[in-house]
CSV table of C-alpha atoms in Angstrom, one decimal:
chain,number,residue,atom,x,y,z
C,1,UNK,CA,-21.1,-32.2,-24.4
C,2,UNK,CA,-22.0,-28.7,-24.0
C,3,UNK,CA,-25.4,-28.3,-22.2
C,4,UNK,CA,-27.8,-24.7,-22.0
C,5,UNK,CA,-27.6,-22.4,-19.2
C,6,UNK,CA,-30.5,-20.6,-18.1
C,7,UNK,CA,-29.9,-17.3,-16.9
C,8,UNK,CA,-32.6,-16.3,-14.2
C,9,UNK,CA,-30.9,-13.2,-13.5
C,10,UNK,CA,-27.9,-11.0,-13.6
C,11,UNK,CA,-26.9,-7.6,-12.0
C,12,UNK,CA,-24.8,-4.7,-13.2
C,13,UNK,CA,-22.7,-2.8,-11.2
C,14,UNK,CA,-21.2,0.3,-12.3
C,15,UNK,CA,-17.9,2.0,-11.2
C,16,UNK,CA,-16.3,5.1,-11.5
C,17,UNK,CA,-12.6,6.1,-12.0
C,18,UNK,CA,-11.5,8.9,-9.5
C,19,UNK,CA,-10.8,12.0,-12.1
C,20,UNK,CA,-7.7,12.7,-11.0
C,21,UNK,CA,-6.2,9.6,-13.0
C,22,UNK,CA,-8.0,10.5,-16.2
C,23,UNK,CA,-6.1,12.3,-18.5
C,24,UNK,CA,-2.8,11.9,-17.2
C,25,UNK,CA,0.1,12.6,-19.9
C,26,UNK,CA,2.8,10.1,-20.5
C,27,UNK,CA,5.3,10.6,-23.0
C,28,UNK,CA,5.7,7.5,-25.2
C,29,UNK,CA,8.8,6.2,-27.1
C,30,UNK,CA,7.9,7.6,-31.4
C,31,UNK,CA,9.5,3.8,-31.8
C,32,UNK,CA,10.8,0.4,-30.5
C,33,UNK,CA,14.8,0.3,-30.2
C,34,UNK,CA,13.2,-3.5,-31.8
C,35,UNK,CA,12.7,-1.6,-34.9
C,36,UNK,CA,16.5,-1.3,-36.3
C,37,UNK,CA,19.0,-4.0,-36.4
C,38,UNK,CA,19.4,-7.9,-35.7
C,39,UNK,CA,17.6,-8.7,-32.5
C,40,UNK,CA,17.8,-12.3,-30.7
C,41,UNK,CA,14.8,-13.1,-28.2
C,42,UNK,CA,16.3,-15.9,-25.5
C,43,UNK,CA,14.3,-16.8,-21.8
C,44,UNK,CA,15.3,-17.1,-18.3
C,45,UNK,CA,13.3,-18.6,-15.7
C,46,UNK,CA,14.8,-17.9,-12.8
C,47,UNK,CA,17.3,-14.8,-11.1
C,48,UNK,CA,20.5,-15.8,-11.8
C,49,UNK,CA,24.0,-14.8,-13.5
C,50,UNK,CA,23.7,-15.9,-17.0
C,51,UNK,CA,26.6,-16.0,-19.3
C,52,UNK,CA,26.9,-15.4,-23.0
C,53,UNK,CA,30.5,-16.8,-25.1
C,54,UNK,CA,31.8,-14.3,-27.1
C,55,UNK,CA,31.6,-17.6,-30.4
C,56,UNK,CA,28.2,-18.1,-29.8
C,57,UNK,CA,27.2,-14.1,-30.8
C,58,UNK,CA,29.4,-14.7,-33.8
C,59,UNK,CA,27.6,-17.8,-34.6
C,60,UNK,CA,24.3,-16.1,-33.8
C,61,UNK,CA,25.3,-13.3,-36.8
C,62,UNK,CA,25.3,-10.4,-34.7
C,63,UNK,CA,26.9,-7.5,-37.1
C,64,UNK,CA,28.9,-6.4,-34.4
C,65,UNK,CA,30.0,-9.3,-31.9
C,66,UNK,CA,32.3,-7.5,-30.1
C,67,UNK,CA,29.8,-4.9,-29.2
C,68,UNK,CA,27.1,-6.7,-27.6
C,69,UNK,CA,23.8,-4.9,-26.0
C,70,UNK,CA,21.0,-6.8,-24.0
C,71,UNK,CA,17.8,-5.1,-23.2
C,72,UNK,CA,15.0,-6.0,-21.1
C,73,UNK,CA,11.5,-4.7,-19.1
C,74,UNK,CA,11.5,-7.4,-16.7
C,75,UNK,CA,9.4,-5.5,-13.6
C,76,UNK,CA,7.0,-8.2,-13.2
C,77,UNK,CA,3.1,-8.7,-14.1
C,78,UNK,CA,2.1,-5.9,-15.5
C,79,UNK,CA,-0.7,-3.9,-13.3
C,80,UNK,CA,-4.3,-5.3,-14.1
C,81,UNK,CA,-5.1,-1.6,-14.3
C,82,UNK,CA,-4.1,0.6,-16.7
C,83,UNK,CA,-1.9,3.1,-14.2
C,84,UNK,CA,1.2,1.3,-14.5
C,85,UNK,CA,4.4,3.2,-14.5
C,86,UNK,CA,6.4,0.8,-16.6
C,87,UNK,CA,8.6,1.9,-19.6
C,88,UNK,CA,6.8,1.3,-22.7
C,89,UNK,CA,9.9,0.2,-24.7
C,90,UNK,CA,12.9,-2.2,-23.7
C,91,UNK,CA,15.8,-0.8,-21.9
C,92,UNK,CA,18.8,-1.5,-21.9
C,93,UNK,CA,21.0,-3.6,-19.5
C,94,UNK,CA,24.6,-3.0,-18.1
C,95,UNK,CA,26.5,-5.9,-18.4
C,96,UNK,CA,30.0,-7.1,-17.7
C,97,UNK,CA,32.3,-8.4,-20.6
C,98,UNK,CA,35.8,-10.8,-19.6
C,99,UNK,CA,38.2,-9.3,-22.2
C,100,UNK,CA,41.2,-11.0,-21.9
C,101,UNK,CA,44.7,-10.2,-21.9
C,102,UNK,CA,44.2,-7.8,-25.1
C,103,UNK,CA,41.2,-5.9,-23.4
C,104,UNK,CA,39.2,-6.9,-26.6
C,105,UNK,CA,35.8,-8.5,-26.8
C,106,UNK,CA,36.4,-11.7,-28.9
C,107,UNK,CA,38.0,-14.8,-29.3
C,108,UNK,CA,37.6,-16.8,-25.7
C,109,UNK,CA,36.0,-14.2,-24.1
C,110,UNK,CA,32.2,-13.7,-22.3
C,111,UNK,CA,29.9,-11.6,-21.3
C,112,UNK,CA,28.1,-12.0,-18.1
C,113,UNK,CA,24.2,-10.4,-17.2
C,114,UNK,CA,22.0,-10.4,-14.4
C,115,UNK,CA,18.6,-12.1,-15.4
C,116,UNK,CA,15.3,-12.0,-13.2
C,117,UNK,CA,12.9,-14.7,-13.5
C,118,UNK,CA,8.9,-13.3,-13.8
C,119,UNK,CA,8.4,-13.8,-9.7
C,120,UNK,CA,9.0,-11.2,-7.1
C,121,UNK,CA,9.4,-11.2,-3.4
C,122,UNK,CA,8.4,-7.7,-2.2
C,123,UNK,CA,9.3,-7.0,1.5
C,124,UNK,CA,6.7,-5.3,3.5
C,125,UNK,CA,8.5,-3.0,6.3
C,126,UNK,CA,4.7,-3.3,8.1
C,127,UNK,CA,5.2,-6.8,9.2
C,128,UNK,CA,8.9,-6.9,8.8
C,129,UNK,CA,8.4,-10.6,6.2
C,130,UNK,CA,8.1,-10.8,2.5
C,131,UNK,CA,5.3,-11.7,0.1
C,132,UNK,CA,6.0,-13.8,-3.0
C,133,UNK,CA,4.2,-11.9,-6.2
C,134,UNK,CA,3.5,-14.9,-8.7
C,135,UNK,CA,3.3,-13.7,-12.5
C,136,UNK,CA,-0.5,-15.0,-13.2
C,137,UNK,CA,0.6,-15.6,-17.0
C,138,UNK,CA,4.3,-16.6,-17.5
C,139,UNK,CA,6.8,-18.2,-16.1
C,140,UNK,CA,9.6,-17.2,-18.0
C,141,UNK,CA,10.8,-14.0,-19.0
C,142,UNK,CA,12.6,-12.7,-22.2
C,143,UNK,CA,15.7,-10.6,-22.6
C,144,UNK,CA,17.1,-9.4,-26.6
C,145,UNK,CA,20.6,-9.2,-27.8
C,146,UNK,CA,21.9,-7.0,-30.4
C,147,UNK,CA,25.1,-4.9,-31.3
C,148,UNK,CA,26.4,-1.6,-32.7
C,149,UNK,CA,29.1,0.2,-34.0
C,150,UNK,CA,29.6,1.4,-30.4
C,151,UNK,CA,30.2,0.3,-26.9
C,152,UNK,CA,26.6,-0.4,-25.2
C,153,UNK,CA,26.4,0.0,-21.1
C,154,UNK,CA,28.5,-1.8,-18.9
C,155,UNK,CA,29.1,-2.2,-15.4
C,156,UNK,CA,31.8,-0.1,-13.9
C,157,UNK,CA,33.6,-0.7,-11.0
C,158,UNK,CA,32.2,-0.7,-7.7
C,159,UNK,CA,32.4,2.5,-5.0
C,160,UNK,CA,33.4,2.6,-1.8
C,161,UNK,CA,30.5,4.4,0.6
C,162,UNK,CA,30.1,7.7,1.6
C,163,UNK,CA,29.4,6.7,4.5
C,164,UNK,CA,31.2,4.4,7.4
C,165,UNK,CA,29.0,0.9,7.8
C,166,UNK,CA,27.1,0.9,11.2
C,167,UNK,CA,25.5,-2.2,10.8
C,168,UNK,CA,27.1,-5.5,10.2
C,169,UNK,CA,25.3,-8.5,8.9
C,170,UNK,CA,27.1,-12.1,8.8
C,171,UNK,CA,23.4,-13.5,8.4
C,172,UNK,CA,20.7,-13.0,5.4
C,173,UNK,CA,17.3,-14.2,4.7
C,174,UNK,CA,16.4,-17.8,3.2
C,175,UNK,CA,13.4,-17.8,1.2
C,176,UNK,CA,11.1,-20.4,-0.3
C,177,UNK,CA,7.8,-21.1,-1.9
C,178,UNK,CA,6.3,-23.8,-3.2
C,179,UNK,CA,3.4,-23.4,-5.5
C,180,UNK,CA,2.5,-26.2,-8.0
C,181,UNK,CA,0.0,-24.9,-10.5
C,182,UNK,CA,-1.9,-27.8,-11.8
C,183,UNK,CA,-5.1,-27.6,-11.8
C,184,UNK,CA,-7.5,-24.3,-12.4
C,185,UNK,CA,-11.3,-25.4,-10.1
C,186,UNK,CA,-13.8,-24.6,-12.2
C,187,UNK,CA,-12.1,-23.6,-15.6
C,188,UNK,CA,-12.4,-20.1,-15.5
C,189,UNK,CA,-9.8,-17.6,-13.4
C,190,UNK,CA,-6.4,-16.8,-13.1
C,191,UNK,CA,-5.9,-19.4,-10.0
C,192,UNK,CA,-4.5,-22.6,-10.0
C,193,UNK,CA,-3.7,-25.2,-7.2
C,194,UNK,CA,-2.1,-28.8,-6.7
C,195,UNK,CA,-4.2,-31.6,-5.9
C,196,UNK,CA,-3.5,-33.2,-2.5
C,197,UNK,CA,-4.1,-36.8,-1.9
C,198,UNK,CA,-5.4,-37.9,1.5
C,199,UNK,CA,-3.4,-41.2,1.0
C,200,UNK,CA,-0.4,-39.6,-0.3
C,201,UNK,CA,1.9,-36.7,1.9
C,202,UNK,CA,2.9,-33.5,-0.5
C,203,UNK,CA,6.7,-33.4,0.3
C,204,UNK,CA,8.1,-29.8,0.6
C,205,UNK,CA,12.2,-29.6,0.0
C,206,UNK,CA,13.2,-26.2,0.3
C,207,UNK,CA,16.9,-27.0,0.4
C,208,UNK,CA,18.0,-24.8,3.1
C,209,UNK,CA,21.7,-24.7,3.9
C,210,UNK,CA,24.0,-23.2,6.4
C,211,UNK,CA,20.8,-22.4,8.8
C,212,UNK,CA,21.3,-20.7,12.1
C,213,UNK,CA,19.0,-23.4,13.8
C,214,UNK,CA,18.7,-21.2,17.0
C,215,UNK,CA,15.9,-19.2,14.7
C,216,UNK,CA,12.5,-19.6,14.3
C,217,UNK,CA,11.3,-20.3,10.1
C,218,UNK,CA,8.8,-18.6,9.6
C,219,UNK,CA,5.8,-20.3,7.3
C,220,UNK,CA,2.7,-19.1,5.8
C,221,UNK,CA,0.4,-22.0,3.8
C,222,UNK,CA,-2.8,-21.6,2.0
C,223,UNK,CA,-5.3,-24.6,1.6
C,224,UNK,CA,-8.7,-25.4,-0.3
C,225,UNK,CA,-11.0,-28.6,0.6
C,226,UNK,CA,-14.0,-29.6,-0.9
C,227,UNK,CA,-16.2,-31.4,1.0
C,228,UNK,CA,-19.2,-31.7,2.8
C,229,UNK,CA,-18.0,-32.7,6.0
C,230,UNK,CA,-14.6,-30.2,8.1
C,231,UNK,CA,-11.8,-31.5,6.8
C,232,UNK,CA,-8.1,-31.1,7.7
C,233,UNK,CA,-4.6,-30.4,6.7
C,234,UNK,CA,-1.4,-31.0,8.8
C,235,UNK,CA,2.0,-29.4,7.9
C,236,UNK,CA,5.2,-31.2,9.7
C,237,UNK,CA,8.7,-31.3,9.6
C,238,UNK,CA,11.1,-34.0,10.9
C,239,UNK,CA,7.4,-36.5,11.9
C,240,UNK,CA,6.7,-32.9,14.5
C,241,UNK,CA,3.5,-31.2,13.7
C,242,UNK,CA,4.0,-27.8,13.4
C,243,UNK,CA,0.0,-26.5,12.3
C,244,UNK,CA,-3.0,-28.6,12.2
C,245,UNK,CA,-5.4,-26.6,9.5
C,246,UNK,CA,-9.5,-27.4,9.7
C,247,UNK,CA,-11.5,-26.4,6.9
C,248,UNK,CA,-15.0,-26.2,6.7
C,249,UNK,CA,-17.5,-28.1,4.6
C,250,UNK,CA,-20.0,-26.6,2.2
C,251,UNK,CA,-23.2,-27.4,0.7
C,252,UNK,CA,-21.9,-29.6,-2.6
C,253,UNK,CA,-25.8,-29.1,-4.0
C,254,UNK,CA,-25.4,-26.0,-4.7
C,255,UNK,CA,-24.1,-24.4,-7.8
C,256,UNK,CA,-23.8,-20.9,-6.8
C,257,UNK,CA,-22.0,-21.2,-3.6
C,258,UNK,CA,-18.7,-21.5,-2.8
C,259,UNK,CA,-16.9,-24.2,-4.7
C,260,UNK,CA,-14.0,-25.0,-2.3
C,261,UNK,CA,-13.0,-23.5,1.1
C,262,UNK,CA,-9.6,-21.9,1.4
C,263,UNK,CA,-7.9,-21.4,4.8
C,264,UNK,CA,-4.6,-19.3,5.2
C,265,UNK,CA,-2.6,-19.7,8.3
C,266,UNK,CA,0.7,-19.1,9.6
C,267,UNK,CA,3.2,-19.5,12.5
C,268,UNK,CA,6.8,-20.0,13.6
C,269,UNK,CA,8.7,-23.1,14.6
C,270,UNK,CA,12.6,-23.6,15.4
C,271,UNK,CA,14.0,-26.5,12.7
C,272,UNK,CA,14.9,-29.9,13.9
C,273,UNK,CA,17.4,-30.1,11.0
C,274,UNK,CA,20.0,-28.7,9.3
C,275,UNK,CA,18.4,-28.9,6.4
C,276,UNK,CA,14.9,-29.1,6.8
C,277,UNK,CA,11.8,-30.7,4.8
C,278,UNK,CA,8.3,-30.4,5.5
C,279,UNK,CA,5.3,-32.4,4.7
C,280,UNK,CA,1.8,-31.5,4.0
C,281,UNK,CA,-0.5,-34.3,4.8
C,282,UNK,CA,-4.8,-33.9,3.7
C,283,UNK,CA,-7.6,-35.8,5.9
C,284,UNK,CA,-10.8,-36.1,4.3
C,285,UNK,CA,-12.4,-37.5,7.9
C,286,UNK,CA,-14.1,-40.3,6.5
C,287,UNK,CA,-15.3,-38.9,3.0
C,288,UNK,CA,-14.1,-40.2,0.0
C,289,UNK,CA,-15.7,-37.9,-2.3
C,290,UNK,CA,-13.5,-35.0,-0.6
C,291,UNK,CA,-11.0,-32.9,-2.5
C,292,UNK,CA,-8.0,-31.6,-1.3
C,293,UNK,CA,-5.7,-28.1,-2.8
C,294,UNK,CA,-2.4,-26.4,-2.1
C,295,UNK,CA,-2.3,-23.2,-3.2
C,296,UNK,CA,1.2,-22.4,-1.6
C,297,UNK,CA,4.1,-22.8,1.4
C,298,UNK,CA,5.7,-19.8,2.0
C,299,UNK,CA,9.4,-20.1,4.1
C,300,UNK,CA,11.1,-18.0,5.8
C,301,UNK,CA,14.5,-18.6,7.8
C,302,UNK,CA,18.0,-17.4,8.8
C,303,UNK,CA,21.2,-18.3,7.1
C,304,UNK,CA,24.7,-17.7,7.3
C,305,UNK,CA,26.3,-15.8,4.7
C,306,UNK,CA,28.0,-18.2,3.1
C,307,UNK,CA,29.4,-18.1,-0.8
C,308,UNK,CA,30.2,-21.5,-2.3
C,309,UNK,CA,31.2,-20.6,-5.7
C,310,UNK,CA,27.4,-20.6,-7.3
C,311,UNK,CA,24.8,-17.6,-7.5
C,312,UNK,CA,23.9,-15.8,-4.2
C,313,UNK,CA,21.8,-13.3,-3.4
C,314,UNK,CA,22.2,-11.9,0.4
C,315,UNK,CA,19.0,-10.1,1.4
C,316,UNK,CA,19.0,-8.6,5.3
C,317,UNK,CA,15.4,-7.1,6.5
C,318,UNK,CA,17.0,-6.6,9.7
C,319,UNK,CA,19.0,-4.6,8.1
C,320,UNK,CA,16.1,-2.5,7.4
C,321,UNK,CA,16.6,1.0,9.0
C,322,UNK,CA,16.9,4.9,8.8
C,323,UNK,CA,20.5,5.8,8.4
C,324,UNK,CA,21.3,2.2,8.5
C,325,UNK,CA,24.6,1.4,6.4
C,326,UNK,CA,25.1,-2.2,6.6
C,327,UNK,CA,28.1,-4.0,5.7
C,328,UNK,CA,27.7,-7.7,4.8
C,329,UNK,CA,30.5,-9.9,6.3
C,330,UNK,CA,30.6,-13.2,3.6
């Protein structure tokens, strides 16, 4: 049942935009490449290598299946201000096409693309780690196939360097996060959490393989508790703690204070597996009333560069370096 609010008061605060971002020119497409042809919208979820049969374009209709063209504008969330440099229009994507023995697109052959899920991990040179960017709005992202009379862009072959390699990396960066988004606290906001149960653990399977156990994982995990009385979280792996988190209790009476508490804490901790899994356990210290959130488990660890036949991306931030030229031994 909807109830009335009184409003006792409210305050306005206004803000100015520096000049020098007002009336910058940008030069704008006169029209969408969407605007001419057939066009077929499909989704991706995830980065990957996603692959396309040269019979399913023809069963799609594509006027010309043997010259297929995929364009995207998959750079993440857009910029909540309005200062992005994004293009306004789709562009289009170099892909690779398996020919055959006739060097023709058709009958039995494929086409293969690299698709990027919404998500990001941005590497921050400062601090040396990553930080995941979650896209507030979607979790999927679109890419749209057409064809022409002509060739589109493909991927040529590869170049050897300029340059001779003076750094050699035979291990890569493993990274993780797990963020549930299940529940939004007080209906309103762009943030959601998962619930945590203080009589049920949160298991956290990253599915790290090939670890070089002698390093440290790195972990960064963000909680929220509602209570009246300090309440605590514990992250572990293998039945060994590795944090112990206390969070605060508010004032529940009120209905202009904070809502939940959030704490954000991090650390380091050598694996006692192979393949590790964590746990994130919630202690409500005696209240029953309390409430418990995850917000997000970062991870961060070492692997071996190792290809088994699937996807892989190999990522070295120890690489990271001026005049570096780093060859990566798989």
């Amino acid at each position: 049942m909807l109830k009335p609010v009184q409003i006792a008061c409210f305050a306005i605060v206004l803000s100015f935009l520096n000049p020098t971002l007002i009336g910058i020119a940008q030069n704008y497409s006169p029209s969408s490449v969407l605007s001419k042809g057939k066009w077929f919208k499909f989704a991706v979820t995830e980065d990957n290598i996603y692959r396309i049969d040269y019979l399913r374009l023809k069963q799609l209709g594509l006027d010309y299946p043997s010259n297929p063209r995929i364009f995207g504008n998959n750079q993440g969330q857009l910029s909540y201000y309005n200062d992005g440099s994004q293009p306004d229009d789709l562009m289009e994507i170099s892909i690779y096409t398996y020919n055959g023995s006739d060097g023709i697109f058709n009958e039995g052959d494929y086409l293969l693309f690299y698709g990027k899920g919404t998500g990001r991990w941005i590497f921050d040179s400062t601090t040396g780690d990553y930080n995941h960017v979650r896209h507030n709005y979607s979790d999927t992202a679109f890419y749209f196939i057409t064809s022409g009379p002509a060739q589109g862009k493909r991927i040529g072959p590869a170049h050897e360097p300029l340059m001779q390699a003076n750094f050699n990396s035979a291990v890569s960066d493993a990274l993780y996060i797990h963020e549930v988004e299940s529940e939004n606290l007080i209906h309103s906001g762009r943030e959601w959490y998962q619930p945590a149960s203080y009589s049920r653990d949160t298991e956290v399977n990253p599915g790290f393989k090939d670890l070089v156990t002698s390093e440290k994982i790195k972990y960064t995990i963000r909680v929220l508790a509602r209570a009246s009385v300090s309440t605590s979280f514990r992250i572990t792996e293998n039945g060994s703690v590795l944090s112990t988190i206390h969070v605060n209790g508010i004032n529940l009476a009120t209905t202009t204070g904070t809502y939940a508490q959030a704490m954000l804490t991090g650390g380091e901790a050598l694996p006692f597996s192979p393949e590790p899994v964590y746990k994130v356990s919630f202690t409500n210290n005696g209240e029953v009333s309390a409430k418990g959130w995850i917000d997000y488990l970062t991870l961060h660890a070492r692997r071996q560069n190792k290809f088994d036949g699937k996807f892989a991306q190999y990522t070295d931030s120890r690489s990271v370096g001026n005049g570096n030229v780093t060859e990566f031994t798989i």
